[in-house]
Amino acid sequence: MSAPLQGSLLDGFGDTEFGSLRDIRRTALDRGAWVDLFPGWLSGADALFDRLVECVPWKAERRPMYDQVVDVPRLLKFYEEHEPLPDPALADARTALSEHYRHELGEPFRTAGLCYYRDGRDSVAWHGDTFGRGATHDTMVAIVSIGAPRALLLRPRGGGASMKYLVGHGDLLVMGGSCQRTWEHAVPKTRKPTGPRISIQFRPRGVR
Ligand SMILES: O=C(O)CCC(=O)C(=O)O
């Protein structure tokens, strides 16, 4: 079910600004994984959402599933390391994240994966980002969510209770440590009226 994007009252007047990452809060998960959360890290998120809807060359992808080829239920655009980002706010966000996590991560965030969830029928299934180094090494994936909040779930790989984060309107969630190989994450479909959300994922080189 779809619903139009309703702006957040806390969203300011359209300029994109970032909170101080000194205020981010960490939750340790088991098996060496952790999640950092900064609700409302980015202000001006609704204006950024409108700009990205317009200027990103969104792609509808299809993928094989059993003996069929099915639509990927969301629109996508992946910005490789040296590809210009579609909005200066994304470059600023990546710089701020790279600076804050420099010592812990040991390298900058390089790529930006964008996903556009048009309504509650769009989703991503349980997975870890294990193409590349995330399969074997600790790393980080920083997700900035703009637009309407959606549930981002995390659960231990192999089973266990899931944790739910409602992320949208400029929230920042960073998965770190062993999270990509020992935990999985998903954005499930929902029947509730849900506005559109864009997820912006920053990753280091060789993590996908
Ligand atoms: O929507 C999100 O924030 C998660 C996206 C994701 O997990 C992915 O694209 O691999």
PDB file of C-alpha atoms and ligand atoms in Angstrom:
ATOM      1  CA  MET A   1       0.000   0.000   0.000  1.00  0.00           C
ATOM      2  CA  SER A   2       1.402   3.416  -0.779  1.00  0.00           C
ATOM      3  CA  ALA A   3       1.045   6.764   0.938  1.00  0.00           C
ATOM      4  CA  PRO A   4       2.602  10.083  -0.030  1.00  0.00           C
ATOM      5  CA  LEU A   5       5.729  11.182   1.779  1.00  0.00           C
ATOM      6  CA  GLN A   6       4.799  13.212   4.836  1.00  0.00           C
ATOM      7  CA  GLY A   7       7.600  15.536   5.828  1.00  0.00           C
ATOM      8  CA  SER A   8       9.041  15.545   9.310  1.00  0.00           C
ATOM      9  CA  LEU A   9       8.327  18.611  11.435  1.00  0.00           C
ATOM     10  CA  LEU A  10      11.942  18.404  12.605  1.00  0.00           C
ATOM     11  CA  ASP A  11      13.280  18.636   9.110  1.00  0.00           C
ATOM     12  CA  GLY A  12      14.294  22.300   9.129  1.00  0.00           C
ATOM     13  CA  PHE A  13      13.996  24.463   6.056  1.00  0.00           C
ATOM     14  CA  GLY A  14      15.647  22.351   3.425  1.00  0.00           C
ATOM     15  CA  ASP A  15      19.379  22.927   4.007  1.00  0.00           C
ATOM     16  CA  THR A  16      21.210  19.681   4.621  1.00  0.00           C
ATOM     17  CA  GLU A  17      23.037  19.742   7.931  1.00  0.00           C
ATOM     18  CA  PHE A  18      24.529  17.001  10.079  1.00  0.00           C
ATOM     19  CA  GLY A  19      24.565  16.405  13.802  1.00  0.00           C
ATOM     20  CA  SER A  20      27.846  15.952  15.630  1.00  0.00           C
ATOM     21  CA  LEU A  21      28.877  12.307  15.369  1.00  0.00           C
ATOM     22  CA  ARG A  22      30.259  12.551  18.897  1.00  0.00           C
ATOM     23  CA  ASP A  23      26.618  12.061  19.927  1.00  0.00           C
ATOM     24  CA  ILE A  24      26.131   8.737  18.125  1.00  0.00           C
ATOM     25  CA  ARG A  25      25.122   5.815  20.380  1.00  0.00           C
ATOM     26  CA  ARG A  26      26.540   2.288  20.106  1.00  0.00           C
ATOM     27  CA  THR A  27      24.800  -0.995  20.909  1.00  0.00           C
ATOM     28  CA  ALA A  28      27.064  -4.023  21.172  1.00  0.00           C
ATOM     29  CA  LEU A  29      25.553  -7.154  19.632  1.00  0.00           C
ATOM     30  CA  ASP A  30      27.029 -10.590  20.253  1.00  0.00           C
ATOM     31  CA  ARG A  31      29.742 -12.258  18.136  1.00  0.00           C
ATOM     32  CA  GLY A  32      31.723  -9.041  17.776  1.00  0.00           C
ATOM     33  CA  ALA A  33      29.041  -7.095  15.931  1.00  0.00           C
ATOM     34  CA  TRP A  34      27.683  -3.659  16.833  1.00  0.00           C
ATOM     35  CA  VAL A  35      25.223  -1.021  15.658  1.00  0.00           C
ATOM     36  CA  ASP A  36      25.627   2.745  15.982  1.00  0.00           C
ATOM     37  CA  LEU A  37      22.464   4.830  15.814  1.00  0.00           C
ATOM     38  CA  PHE A  38      21.928   8.580  15.433  1.00  0.00           C
ATOM     39  CA  PRO A  39      18.222   9.404  14.975  1.00  0.00           C
ATOM     40  CA  GLY A  40      17.790  12.556  12.855  1.00  0.00           C
ATOM     41  CA  TRP A  41      21.496  12.875  12.050  1.00  0.00           C
ATOM     42  CA  LEU A  42      20.736  14.732   8.817  1.00  0.00           C
ATOM     43  CA  SER A  43      18.361  17.683   8.734  1.00  0.00           C
ATOM     44  CA  GLY A  44      16.925  18.814   5.402  1.00  0.00           C
ATOM     45  CA  ALA A  45      16.287  15.131   4.679  1.00  0.00           C
ATOM     46  CA  ASP A  46      12.907  15.678   3.039  1.00  0.00           C
ATOM     47  CA  ALA A  47      14.315  18.210   0.549  1.00  0.00           C
ATOM     48  CA  LEU A  48      17.213  15.825  -0.154  1.00  0.00           C
ATOM     49  CA  PHE A  49      14.692  13.041  -0.728  1.00  0.00           C
ATOM     50  CA  ASP A  50      12.888  15.138  -3.369  1.00  0.00           C
ATOM     51  CA  ARG A  51      16.162  15.990  -5.097  1.00  0.00           C
ATOM     52  CA  LEU A  52      17.333  12.369  -5.213  1.00  0.00           C
ATOM     53  CA  VAL A  53      14.012  11.087  -6.543  1.00  0.00           C
ATOM     54  CA  GLU A  54      14.460  13.499  -9.455  1.00  0.00           C
ATOM     55  CA  CYS A  55      18.167  13.350 -10.233  1.00  0.00           C
ATOM     56  CA  VAL A  56      19.248   9.740  -9.578  1.00  0.00           C
ATOM     57  CA  PRO A  57      19.030   7.478 -12.660  1.00  0.00           C
ATOM     58  CA  TRP A  58      17.069   4.795 -10.807  1.00  0.00           C
ATOM     59  CA  LYS A  59      17.172   1.308 -12.275  1.00  0.00           C
ATOM     60  CA  ALA A  60      14.571  -1.416 -12.028  1.00  0.00           C
ATOM     61  CA  GLU A  61      16.522  -4.676 -11.927  1.00  0.00           C
ATOM     62  CA  ARG A  62      15.482  -8.279 -12.448  1.00  0.00           C
ATOM     63  CA  ARG A  63      17.135 -11.374 -11.037  1.00  0.00           C
ATOM     64  CA  PRO A  64      16.857 -15.136 -11.393  1.00  0.00           C
ATOM     65  CA  MET A  65      14.900 -16.894  -8.648  1.00  0.00           C
ATOM     66  CA  TYR A  66      14.509 -20.678  -8.901  1.00  0.00           C
ATOM     67  CA  ASP A  67      13.327 -21.223 -12.509  1.00  0.00           C
ATOM     68  CA  GLN A  68      11.984 -17.677 -13.012  1.00  0.00           C
ATOM     69  CA  VAL A  69      13.323 -14.161 -13.462  1.00  0.00           C
ATOM     70  CA  VAL A  70      11.637 -11.769 -11.042  1.00  0.00           C
ATOM     71  CA  ASP A  71      11.601  -7.994 -10.445  1.00  0.00           C
ATOM     72  CA  VAL A  72      13.882  -6.780  -7.664  1.00  0.00           C
ATOM     73  CA  PRO A  73      11.312  -5.080  -5.392  1.00  0.00           C
ATOM     74  CA  ARG A  74      12.953  -1.612  -5.175  1.00  0.00           C
ATOM     75  CA  LEU A  75      14.819   0.746  -7.495  1.00  0.00           C
ATOM     76  CA  LEU A  76      18.595   0.891  -7.341  1.00  0.00           C
ATOM     77  CA  LYS A  77      21.644   2.910  -8.257  1.00  0.00           C
ATOM     78  CA  PHE A  78      25.175   2.049  -7.155  1.00  0.00           C
ATOM     79  CA  TYR A  79      27.855   4.761  -7.241  1.00  0.00           C
ATOM     80  CA  GLU A  80      31.306   3.254  -7.669  1.00  0.00           C
ATOM     81  CA  GLU A  81      34.301   4.701  -5.897  1.00  0.00           C
ATOM     82  CA  HIS A  82      35.210   7.398  -8.406  1.00  0.00           C
ATOM     83  CA  GLU A  83      31.738   8.109  -9.743  1.00  0.00           C
ATOM     84  CA  PRO A  84      30.429  11.588  -8.892  1.00  0.00           C
ATOM     85  CA  LEU A  85      27.657  11.459  -6.307  1.00  0.00           C
ATOM     86  CA  PRO A  86      24.284  12.911  -7.343  1.00  0.00           C
ATOM     87  CA  ASP A  87      24.067  15.566  -4.613  1.00  0.00           C
ATOM     88  CA  PRO A  88      26.696  17.469  -2.599  1.00  0.00           C
ATOM     89  CA  ALA A  89      24.945  16.388   0.626  1.00  0.00           C
ATOM     90  CA  LEU A  90      25.962  12.778  -0.057  1.00  0.00           C
ATOM     91  CA  ALA A  91      29.593  13.746  -0.509  1.00  0.00           C
ATOM     92  CA  ASP A  92      29.429  15.765   2.730  1.00  0.00           C
ATOM     93  CA  ALA A  93      27.857  12.815   4.572  1.00  0.00           C
ATOM     94  CA  ARG A  94      30.540  10.442   3.310  1.00  0.00           C
ATOM     95  CA  THR A  95      33.305  12.842   4.329  1.00  0.00           C
ATOM     96  CA  ALA A  96      31.840  13.296   7.829  1.00  0.00           C
ATOM     97  CA  LEU A  97      31.472   9.521   8.302  1.00  0.00           C
ATOM     98  CA  SER A  98      34.956   8.811   6.979  1.00  0.00           C
ATOM     99  CA  GLU A  99      36.415  11.379   9.344  1.00  0.00           C
ATOM    100  CA  HIS A 100      34.524  10.115  12.395  1.00  0.00           C
ATOM    101  CA  TYR A 101      35.315   6.414  11.854  1.00  0.00           C
ATOM    102  CA  ARG A 102      38.846   6.980  10.468  1.00  0.00           C
ATOM    103  CA  HIS A 103      40.745   5.370  13.356  1.00  0.00           C
ATOM    104  CA  GLU A 104      38.365   2.499  13.935  1.00  0.00           C
ATOM    105  CA  LEU A 105      37.785   1.622  10.270  1.00  0.00           C
ATOM    106  CA  GLY A 106      41.271   2.427   9.053  1.00  0.00           C
ATOM    107  CA  GLU A 107      40.074   3.522   5.620  1.00  0.00           C
ATOM    108  CA  PRO A 108      37.449   5.888   4.187  1.00  0.00           C
ATOM    109  CA  PHE A 109      33.972   5.052   3.001  1.00  0.00           C
ATOM    110  CA  ARG A 110      34.155   4.998  -0.800  1.00  0.00           C
ATOM    111  CA  THR A 111      31.009   3.755  -2.540  1.00  0.00           C
ATOM    112  CA  ALA A 112      27.362   4.757  -2.210  1.00  0.00           C
ATOM    113  CA  GLY A 113      24.543   2.296  -2.848  1.00  0.00           C
ATOM    114  CA  LEU A 114      21.111   3.898  -3.168  1.00  0.00           C
ATOM    115  CA  CYS A 115      17.826   1.990  -2.832  1.00  0.00           C
ATOM    116  CA  TYR A 116      14.421   3.543  -3.441  1.00  0.00           C
ATOM    117  CA  TYR A 117      11.545   1.775  -1.664  1.00  0.00           C
ATOM    118  CA  ARG A 118       8.499   3.203  -3.422  1.00  0.00           C
ATOM    119  CA  ASP A 119       5.928   1.798  -0.989  1.00  0.00           C
ATOM    120  CA  GLY A 120       5.388  -1.075   1.453  1.00  0.00           C
ATOM    121  CA  ARG A 121       5.617  -3.673  -1.327  1.00  0.00           C
ATOM    122  CA  ASP A 122       9.269  -2.822  -1.878  1.00  0.00           C
ATOM    123  CA  SER A 123      11.684  -4.668   0.389  1.00  0.00           C
ATOM    124  CA  VAL A 124      14.992  -6.439   0.765  1.00  0.00           C
ATOM    125  CA  ALA A 125      15.269  -9.994   2.079  1.00  0.00           C
ATOM    126  CA  TRP A 126      17.545 -11.201   4.883  1.00  0.00           C
ATOM    127  CA  HIS A 127      21.198 -10.956   3.915  1.00  0.00           C
ATOM    128  CA  GLY A 128      24.628  -9.731   4.997  1.00  0.00           C
ATOM    129  CA  ASP A 129      26.837  -7.628   2.734  1.00  0.00           C
ATOM    130  CA  THR A 130      29.208 -10.518   2.077  1.00  0.00           C
ATOM    131  CA  PHE A 131      30.275  -9.946  -1.509  1.00  0.00           C
ATOM    132  CA  GLY A 132      33.931  -9.128  -0.954  1.00  0.00           C
ATOM    133  CA  ARG A 133      35.721  -8.447   2.298  1.00  0.00           C
ATOM    134  CA  GLY A 134      32.587  -8.362   4.446  1.00  0.00           C
ATOM    135  CA  ALA A 135      32.582 -12.184   4.213  1.00  0.00           C
ATOM    136  CA  THR A 136      35.885 -12.539   6.045  1.00  0.00           C
ATOM    137  CA  HIS A 137      36.808  -9.241   7.708  1.00  0.00           C
ATOM    138  CA  ASP A 138      35.262  -6.820  10.163  1.00  0.00           C
ATOM    139  CA  THR A 139      34.051  -3.732   8.342  1.00  0.00           C
ATOM    140  CA  MET A 140      31.351  -1.035   8.452  1.00  0.00           C
ATOM    141  CA  VAL A 141      28.284  -0.171   6.411  1.00  0.00           C
ATOM    142  CA  ALA A 142      26.767   3.245   7.195  1.00  0.00           C
ATOM    143  CA  ILE A 143      23.124   3.722   6.184  1.00  0.00           C
ATOM    144  CA  VAL A 144      21.445   7.132   5.964  1.00  0.00           C
ATOM    145  CA  SER A 145      17.663   6.828   5.610  1.00  0.00           C
ATOM    146  CA  ILE A 146      15.543   9.597   4.115  1.00  0.00           C
ATOM    147  CA  GLY A 147      11.836   9.699   3.413  1.00  0.00           C
ATOM    148  CA  ALA A 148       9.240   7.709   5.330  1.00  0.00           C
ATOM    149  CA  PRO A 149      10.480   5.411   8.103  1.00  0.00           C
ATOM    150  CA  ARG A 150      10.716   1.692   7.399  1.00  0.00           C
ATOM    151  CA  ALA A 151      11.631  -1.160   9.740  1.00  0.00           C
ATOM    152  CA  LEU A 152      15.200  -2.336   9.313  1.00  0.00           C
ATOM    153  CA  LEU A 153      15.571  -5.680  11.092  1.00  0.00           C
ATOM    154  CA  LEU A 154      18.719  -7.375  12.314  1.00  0.00           C
ATOM    155  CA  ARG A 155      19.049 -10.980  13.467  1.00  0.00           C
ATOM    156  CA  PRO A 156      21.952 -13.320  14.218  1.00  0.00           C
ATOM    157  CA  ARG A 157      22.952 -15.414  11.217  1.00  0.00           C
ATOM    158  CA  GLY A 158      21.623 -18.926  11.738  1.00  0.00           C
ATOM    159  CA  GLY A 159      18.625 -17.799  13.782  1.00  0.00           C
ATOM    160  CA  GLY A 160      17.634 -15.873  16.866  1.00  0.00           C
ATOM    161  CA  ALA A 161      15.432 -12.987  17.913  1.00  0.00           C
ATOM    162  CA  SER A 162      15.465 -10.011  15.586  1.00  0.00           C
ATOM    163  CA  MET A 163      15.981  -6.365  16.536  1.00  0.00           C
ATOM    164  CA  LYS A 164      13.915  -3.667  14.867  1.00  0.00           C
ATOM    165  CA  TYR A 165      15.028  -0.139  13.967  1.00  0.00           C
ATOM    166  CA  LEU A 166      12.540   2.274  12.396  1.00  0.00           C
ATOM    167  CA  VAL A 167      14.675   4.395  10.096  1.00  0.00           C
ATOM    168  CA  GLY A 168      13.751   7.396   7.917  1.00  0.00           C
ATOM    169  CA  HIS A 169      13.819  11.238   7.901  1.00  0.00           C
ATOM    170  CA  GLY A 170      17.608  11.543   8.175  1.00  0.00           C
ATOM    171  CA  ASP A 171      18.394   8.727  10.648  1.00  0.00           C
ATOM    172  CA  LEU A 172      21.874   7.208  10.563  1.00  0.00           C
ATOM    173  CA  LEU A 173      22.510   3.554  11.377  1.00  0.00           C
ATOM    174  CA  VAL A 174      25.994   2.071  11.116  1.00  0.00           C
ATOM    175  CA  MET A 175      26.573  -1.699  11.211  1.00  0.00           C
ATOM    176  CA  GLY A 176      30.097  -2.550  12.323  1.00  0.00           C
ATOM    177  CA  GLY A 177      32.503  -5.178  13.586  1.00  0.00           C
ATOM    178  CA  SER A 178      31.562  -8.663  12.384  1.00  0.00           C
ATOM    179  CA  CYS A 179      27.955  -7.596  11.658  1.00  0.00           C
ATOM    180  CA  GLN A 180      27.978  -8.427   7.923  1.00  0.00           C
ATOM    181  CA  ARG A 181      29.146 -12.011   8.429  1.00  0.00           C
ATOM    182  CA  THR A 182      27.605 -12.903  11.806  1.00  0.00           C
ATOM    183  CA  TRP A 183      24.263 -11.066  11.514  1.00  0.00           C
ATOM    184  CA  GLU A 184      21.778 -10.478   8.729  1.00  0.00           C
ATOM    185  CA  HIS A 185      19.578  -7.479   7.981  1.00  0.00           C
ATOM    186  CA  ALA A 186      16.331  -6.997   6.048  1.00  0.00           C
ATOM    187  CA  VAL A 187      13.660  -4.430   5.219  1.00  0.00           C
ATOM    188  CA  PRO A 188      10.455  -6.500   5.135  1.00  0.00           C
ATOM    189  CA  LYS A 189       7.367  -5.731   3.107  1.00  0.00           C
ATOM    190  CA  THR A 190       4.508  -4.112   5.016  1.00  0.00           C
ATOM    191  CA  ARG A 191       0.765  -3.852   4.418  1.00  0.00           C
ATOM    192  CA  LYS A 192       0.578  -0.649   6.473  1.00  0.00           C
ATOM    193  CA  PRO A 193       0.203   2.570   4.437  1.00  0.00           C
ATOM    194  CA  THR A 194       3.812   3.536   3.965  1.00  0.00           C
ATOM    195  CA  GLY A 195       5.417   6.443   2.161  1.00  0.00           C
ATOM    196  CA  PRO A 196       8.547   6.138   0.061  1.00  0.00           C
ATOM    197  CA  ARG A 197      12.029   5.795   1.592  1.00  0.00           C
ATOM    198  CA  ILE A 198      15.521   6.094   0.140  1.00  0.00           C
ATOM    199  CA  SER A 199      18.401   4.251   1.798  1.00  0.00           C
ATOM    200  CA  ILE A 200      21.928   5.541   1.156  1.00  0.00           C
ATOM    201  CA  GLN A 201      24.602   3.014   2.097  1.00  0.00           C
ATOM    202  CA  PHE A 202      28.243   4.054   2.346  1.00  0.00           C
ATOM    203  CA  ARG A 203      30.804   1.232   2.224  1.00  0.00           C
ATOM    204  CA  PRO A 204      34.589   0.974   2.126  1.00  0.00           C
ATOM    205  CA  ARG A 205      36.388  -0.338  -0.958  1.00  0.00           C
ATOM    206  CA  GLY A 206      35.797  -4.039  -1.643  1.00  0.00           C
ATOM    207  CA  VAL A 207      32.679  -4.371   0.534  1.00  0.00           C
ATOM    208  CA  ARG A 208      29.283  -4.911  -1.048  1.00  0.00           C
TER     209      ARG A 208
HETATM  210  O1  LIG B   1      17.293  -0.316   3.011  1.00  0.00           O
HETATM  211  C1  LIG B   1      18.294  -0.442   3.685  1.00  0.00           C
HETATM  212  O2  LIG B   1      18.671   0.426   4.442  1.00  0.00           O
HETATM  213  C2  LIG B   1      19.109  -1.712   3.583  1.00  0.00           C
HETATM  214  C3  LIG B   1      19.672  -1.887   2.222  1.00  0.00           C
HETATM  215  C4  LIG B   1      20.495  -3.133   2.119  1.00  0.00           C
HETATM  216  O3  LIG B   1      20.602  -3.893   3.015  1.00  0.00           O
HETATM  217  C5  LIG B   1      21.206  -3.430   0.888  1.00  0.00           C
HETATM  218  O4  LIG B   1      20.928  -2.801  -0.141  1.00  0.00           O
HETATM  219  O5  LIG B   1      22.054  -4.333   0.906  1.00  0.00           O
END
